[in-house]
Short mmCIF file of C-alpha atoms in Angstrom, two decimals:
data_model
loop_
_atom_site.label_atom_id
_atom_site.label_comp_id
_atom_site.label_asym_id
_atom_site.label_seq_id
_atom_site.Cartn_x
_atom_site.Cartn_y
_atom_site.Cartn_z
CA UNK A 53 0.00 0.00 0.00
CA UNK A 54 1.57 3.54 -0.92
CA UNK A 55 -1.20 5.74 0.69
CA UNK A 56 -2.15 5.40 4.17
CA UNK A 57 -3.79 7.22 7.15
CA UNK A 58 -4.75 7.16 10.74
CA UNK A 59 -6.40 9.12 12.96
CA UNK A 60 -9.30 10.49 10.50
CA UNK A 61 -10.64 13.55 12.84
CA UNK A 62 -13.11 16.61 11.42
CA UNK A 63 -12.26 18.12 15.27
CA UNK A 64 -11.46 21.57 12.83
CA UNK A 65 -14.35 21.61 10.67
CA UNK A 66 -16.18 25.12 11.39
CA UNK A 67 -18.29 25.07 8.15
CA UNK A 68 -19.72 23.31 5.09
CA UNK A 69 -18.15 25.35 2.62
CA UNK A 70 -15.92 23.08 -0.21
CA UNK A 71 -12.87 24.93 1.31
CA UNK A 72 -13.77 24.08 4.83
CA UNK A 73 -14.02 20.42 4.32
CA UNK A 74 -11.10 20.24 2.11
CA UNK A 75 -8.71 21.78 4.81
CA UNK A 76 -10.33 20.34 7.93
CA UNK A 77 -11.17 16.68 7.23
CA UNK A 78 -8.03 15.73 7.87
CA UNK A 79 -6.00 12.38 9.27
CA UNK A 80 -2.09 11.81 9.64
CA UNK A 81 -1.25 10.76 6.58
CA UNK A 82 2.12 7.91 5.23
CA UNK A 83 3.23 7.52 1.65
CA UNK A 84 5.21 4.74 1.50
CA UNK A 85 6.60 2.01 -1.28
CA UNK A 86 7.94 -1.30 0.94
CA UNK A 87 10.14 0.11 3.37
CA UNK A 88 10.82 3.74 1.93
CA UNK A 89 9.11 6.27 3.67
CA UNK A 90 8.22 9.08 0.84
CA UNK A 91 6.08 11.13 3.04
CA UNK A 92 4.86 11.50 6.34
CA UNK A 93 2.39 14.25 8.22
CA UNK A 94 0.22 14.42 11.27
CA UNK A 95 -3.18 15.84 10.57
CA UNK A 96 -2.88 16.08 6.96
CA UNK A 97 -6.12 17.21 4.45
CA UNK A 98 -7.03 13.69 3.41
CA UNK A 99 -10.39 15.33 1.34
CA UNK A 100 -8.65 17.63 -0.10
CA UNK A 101 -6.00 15.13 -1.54
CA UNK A 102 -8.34 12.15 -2.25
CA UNK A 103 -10.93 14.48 -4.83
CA UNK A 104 -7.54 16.31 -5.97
CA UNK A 105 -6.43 12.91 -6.93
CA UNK A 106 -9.48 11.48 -8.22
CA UNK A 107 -9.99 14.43 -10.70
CA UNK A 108 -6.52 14.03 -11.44
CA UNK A 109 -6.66 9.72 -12.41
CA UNK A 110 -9.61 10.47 -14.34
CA UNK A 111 -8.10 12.27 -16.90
CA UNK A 112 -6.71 10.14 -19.91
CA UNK A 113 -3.34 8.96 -19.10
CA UNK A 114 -1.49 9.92 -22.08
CA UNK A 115 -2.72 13.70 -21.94
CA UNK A 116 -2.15 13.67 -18.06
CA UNK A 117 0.33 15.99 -16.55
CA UNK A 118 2.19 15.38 -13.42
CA UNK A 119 0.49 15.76 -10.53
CA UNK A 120 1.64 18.43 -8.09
CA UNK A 121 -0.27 18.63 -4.88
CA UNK A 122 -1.34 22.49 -4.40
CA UNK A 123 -3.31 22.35 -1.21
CA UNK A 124 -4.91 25.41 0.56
CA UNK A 125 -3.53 24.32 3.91
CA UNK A 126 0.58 24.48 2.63
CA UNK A 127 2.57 27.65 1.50
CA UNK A 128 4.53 24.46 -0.38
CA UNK A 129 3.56 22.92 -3.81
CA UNK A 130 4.29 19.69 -4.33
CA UNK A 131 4.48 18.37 -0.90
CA UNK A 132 2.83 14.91 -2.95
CA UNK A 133 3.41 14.45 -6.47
CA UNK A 134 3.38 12.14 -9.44
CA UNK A 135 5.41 12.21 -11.94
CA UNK A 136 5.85 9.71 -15.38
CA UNK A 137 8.73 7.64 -15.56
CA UNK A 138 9.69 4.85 -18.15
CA UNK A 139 7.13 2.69 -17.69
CA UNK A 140 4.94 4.32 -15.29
CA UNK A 141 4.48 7.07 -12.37
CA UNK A 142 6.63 7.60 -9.31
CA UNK A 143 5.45 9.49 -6.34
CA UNK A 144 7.88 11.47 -4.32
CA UNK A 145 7.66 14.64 -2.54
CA UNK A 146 9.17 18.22 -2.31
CA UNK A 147 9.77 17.60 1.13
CA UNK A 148 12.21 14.70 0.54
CA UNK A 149 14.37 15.26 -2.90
CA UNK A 150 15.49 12.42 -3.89
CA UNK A 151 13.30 9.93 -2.15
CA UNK A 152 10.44 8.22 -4.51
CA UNK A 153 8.19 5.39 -4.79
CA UNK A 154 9.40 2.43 -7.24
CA UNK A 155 7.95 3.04 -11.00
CA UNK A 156 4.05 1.94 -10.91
CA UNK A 157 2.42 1.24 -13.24
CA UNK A 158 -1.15 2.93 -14.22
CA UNK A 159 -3.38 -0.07 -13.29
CA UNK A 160 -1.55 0.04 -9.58
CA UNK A 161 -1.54 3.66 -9.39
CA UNK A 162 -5.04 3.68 -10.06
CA UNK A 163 -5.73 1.34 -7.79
CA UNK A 164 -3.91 2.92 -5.31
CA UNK A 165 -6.21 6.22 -5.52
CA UNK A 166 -9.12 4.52 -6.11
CA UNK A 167 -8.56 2.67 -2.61
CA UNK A 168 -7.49 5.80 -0.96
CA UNK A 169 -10.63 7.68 -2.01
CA UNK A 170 -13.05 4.75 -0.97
CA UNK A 171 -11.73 5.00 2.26
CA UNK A 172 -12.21 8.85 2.42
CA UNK A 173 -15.59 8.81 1.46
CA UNK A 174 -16.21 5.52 4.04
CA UNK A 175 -14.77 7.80 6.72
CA UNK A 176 -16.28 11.30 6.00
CA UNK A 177 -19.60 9.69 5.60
CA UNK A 178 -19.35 7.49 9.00
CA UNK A 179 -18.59 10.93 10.61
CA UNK A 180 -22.38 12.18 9.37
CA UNK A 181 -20.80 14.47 5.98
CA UNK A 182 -22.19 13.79 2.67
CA UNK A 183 -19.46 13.48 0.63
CA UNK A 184 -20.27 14.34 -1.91
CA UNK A 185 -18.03 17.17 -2.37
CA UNK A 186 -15.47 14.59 -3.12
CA UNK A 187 -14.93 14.18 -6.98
CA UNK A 188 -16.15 11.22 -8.20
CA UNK A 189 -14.89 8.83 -10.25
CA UNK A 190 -16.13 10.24 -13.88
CA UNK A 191 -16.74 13.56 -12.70
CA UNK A 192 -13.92 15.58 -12.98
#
């Protein structure tokens, strides 16, 4: 598993607005390949990086761009992102040049986000939030 989290919490949440949920629905989040740790952050905005992502797979694969994680809660851009390699993607960080997941290929990487934002949805619902403000798969 690449993407994981613990501790799902909405403790912050102050509002309903898209903005509100995306930066308060948050859990402490671990990007990992095997034994590399790529990325690691306590009270991280899961929602906000599971619908990025999810608009972001659902484009076609050979007009996709890398994907750069520009969140509203960091002054940093690309604190997660995706880039193509030979043969697949690699996810790495801004935070840790130099460190990056093993090539994947799409079907994985897919997979991978899919999973992540079936659990996101699972958790923001079982906390009584419709979710959908999430992007969906096909609606991007």
């Amino acid at each position: 598993m690449i993407f994981s989290y613990s501790n799902f919490t909405t403790q912050d949440l102050r509002g309903t607005s898209t903005e509100q949920l995306y930066t308060n629905i948050e859990a402490d989040l671990r990007v990992t390949d095997g034994d590399v740790l790529i990325y690691d952050e306590v009270l991280f905005p899961v929602a906000e990086l599971a619908s990025k992502l999810m608009d972001w797979i659902c484009e076609p694969e050979s007009e996709r761009p890398d994907f750069v994680f520009d969140s509203m809660s960091f002054a940093e851009v690309g604190v997660i992102s995706i880039t193509r390699a030979s043969g697949g993607w690699q996810i790495g960080s801004i935070l840790s040049p130099g460190v990056h997941s093993s090539v994947l290929g799409e079907p994985t990487l897919a997979q991978e986000i899919h999973q992540l934002v079936a659990d996101v949805r699972h958790d923001v619902a079982a906390a009584g939030i419709d979710p959908a403000f999430l992007v969906e798969e096909g609606r991007a």
